[in-house]
């Protein structure tokens, strides 16, 4: 169903599906991601801890421009 986490920063809301590098997104999760994206939402599926860190850093840096 719904992604595992919602990450919020000023000016940003991102739905995050956490998976291991060998993880598989289920058909139900894919449908939910499509639904959220159709509503203009951003959905990310980082596969490594480094990818999560990069996403948070990106959102943090963008939020500094908004605040």
Short mmCIF file of C-alpha atoms in Angstrom, two decimals:
data_model
loop_
_atom_site.label_atom_id
_atom_site.label_comp_id
_atom_site.label_asym_id
_atom_site.label_seq_id
_atom_site.Cartn_x
_atom_site.Cartn_y
_atom_site.Cartn_z
CA UNK A 1 0.00 0.00 0.00
CA UNK A 2 1.20 3.40 1.04
CA UNK A 3 4.92 4.22 1.07
CA UNK A 4 6.81 3.61 4.31
CA UNK A 5 7.68 7.22 5.12
CA UNK A 6 6.68 10.78 4.37
CA UNK A 7 9.61 13.19 4.42
CA UNK A 8 8.73 16.82 5.05
CA UNK A 9 10.89 19.90 4.66
CA UNK A 10 9.74 23.48 4.06
CA UNK A 11 8.44 23.49 0.49
CA UNK A 12 8.75 19.71 0.03
CA UNK A 13 6.76 16.58 0.74
CA UNK A 14 8.15 13.28 -0.53
CA UNK A 15 6.70 9.80 -0.14
CA UNK A 16 9.53 7.29 0.42
CA UNK A 17 9.32 3.53 -0.10
CA UNK A 18 12.28 1.96 1.70
CA UNK A 19 13.75 -1.11 0.06
CA UNK A 20 16.98 -3.03 0.35
CA UNK A 21 19.05 -3.29 -2.82
CA UNK A 22 17.49 -6.73 -3.35
CA UNK A 23 13.99 -5.56 -2.41
CA UNK A 24 11.04 -5.72 -4.75
CA UNK A 25 8.21 -3.22 -4.99
CA UNK A 26 4.92 -5.12 -4.94
CA UNK A 27 2.17 -4.64 -7.51
CA UNK A 28 0.02 -2.95 -4.84
CA UNK A 29 2.86 -0.54 -4.01
CA UNK A 30 3.38 0.26 -7.70
CA UNK A 31 -0.33 1.06 -8.06
CA UNK A 32 -0.14 3.37 -5.04
CA UNK A 33 2.97 5.10 -6.40
CA UNK A 34 1.22 5.66 -9.74
CA UNK A 35 -1.84 7.04 -7.93
CA UNK A 36 0.25 9.43 -5.82
CA UNK A 37 2.29 10.61 -8.82
CA UNK A 38 -0.95 11.22 -10.78
CA UNK A 39 -1.90 13.63 -7.98
CA UNK A 40 1.39 15.48 -8.44
CA UNK A 41 3.13 13.86 -5.50
CA UNK A 42 6.81 12.90 -5.52
CA UNK A 43 7.53 9.24 -4.72
CA UNK A 44 11.05 7.89 -4.27
CA UNK A 45 12.30 4.32 -3.79
CA UNK A 46 15.91 4.58 -2.59
CA UNK A 47 17.69 1.23 -2.59
CA UNK A 48 20.70 2.10 -0.44
CA UNK A 49 21.44 4.03 2.72
CA UNK A 50 23.54 6.37 0.57
CA UNK A 51 20.53 7.05 -1.68
CA UNK A 52 18.43 7.94 1.37
CA UNK A 53 21.18 10.29 2.59
CA UNK A 54 21.35 11.94 -0.85
CA UNK A 55 17.59 12.43 -0.93
CA UNK A 56 17.55 14.03 2.52
CA UNK A 57 20.51 16.25 1.60
CA UNK A 58 18.77 17.36 -1.61
CA UNK A 59 15.57 18.21 0.26
CA UNK A 60 17.46 19.99 3.02
CA UNK A 61 19.38 22.15 0.55
CA UNK A 62 16.19 23.05 -1.35
CA UNK A 63 14.43 23.88 1.93
CA UNK A 64 17.17 26.38 2.82
CA UNK A 65 16.31 28.28 -0.36
CA UNK A 66 12.61 28.33 0.59
CA UNK A 67 12.99 29.31 4.26
#
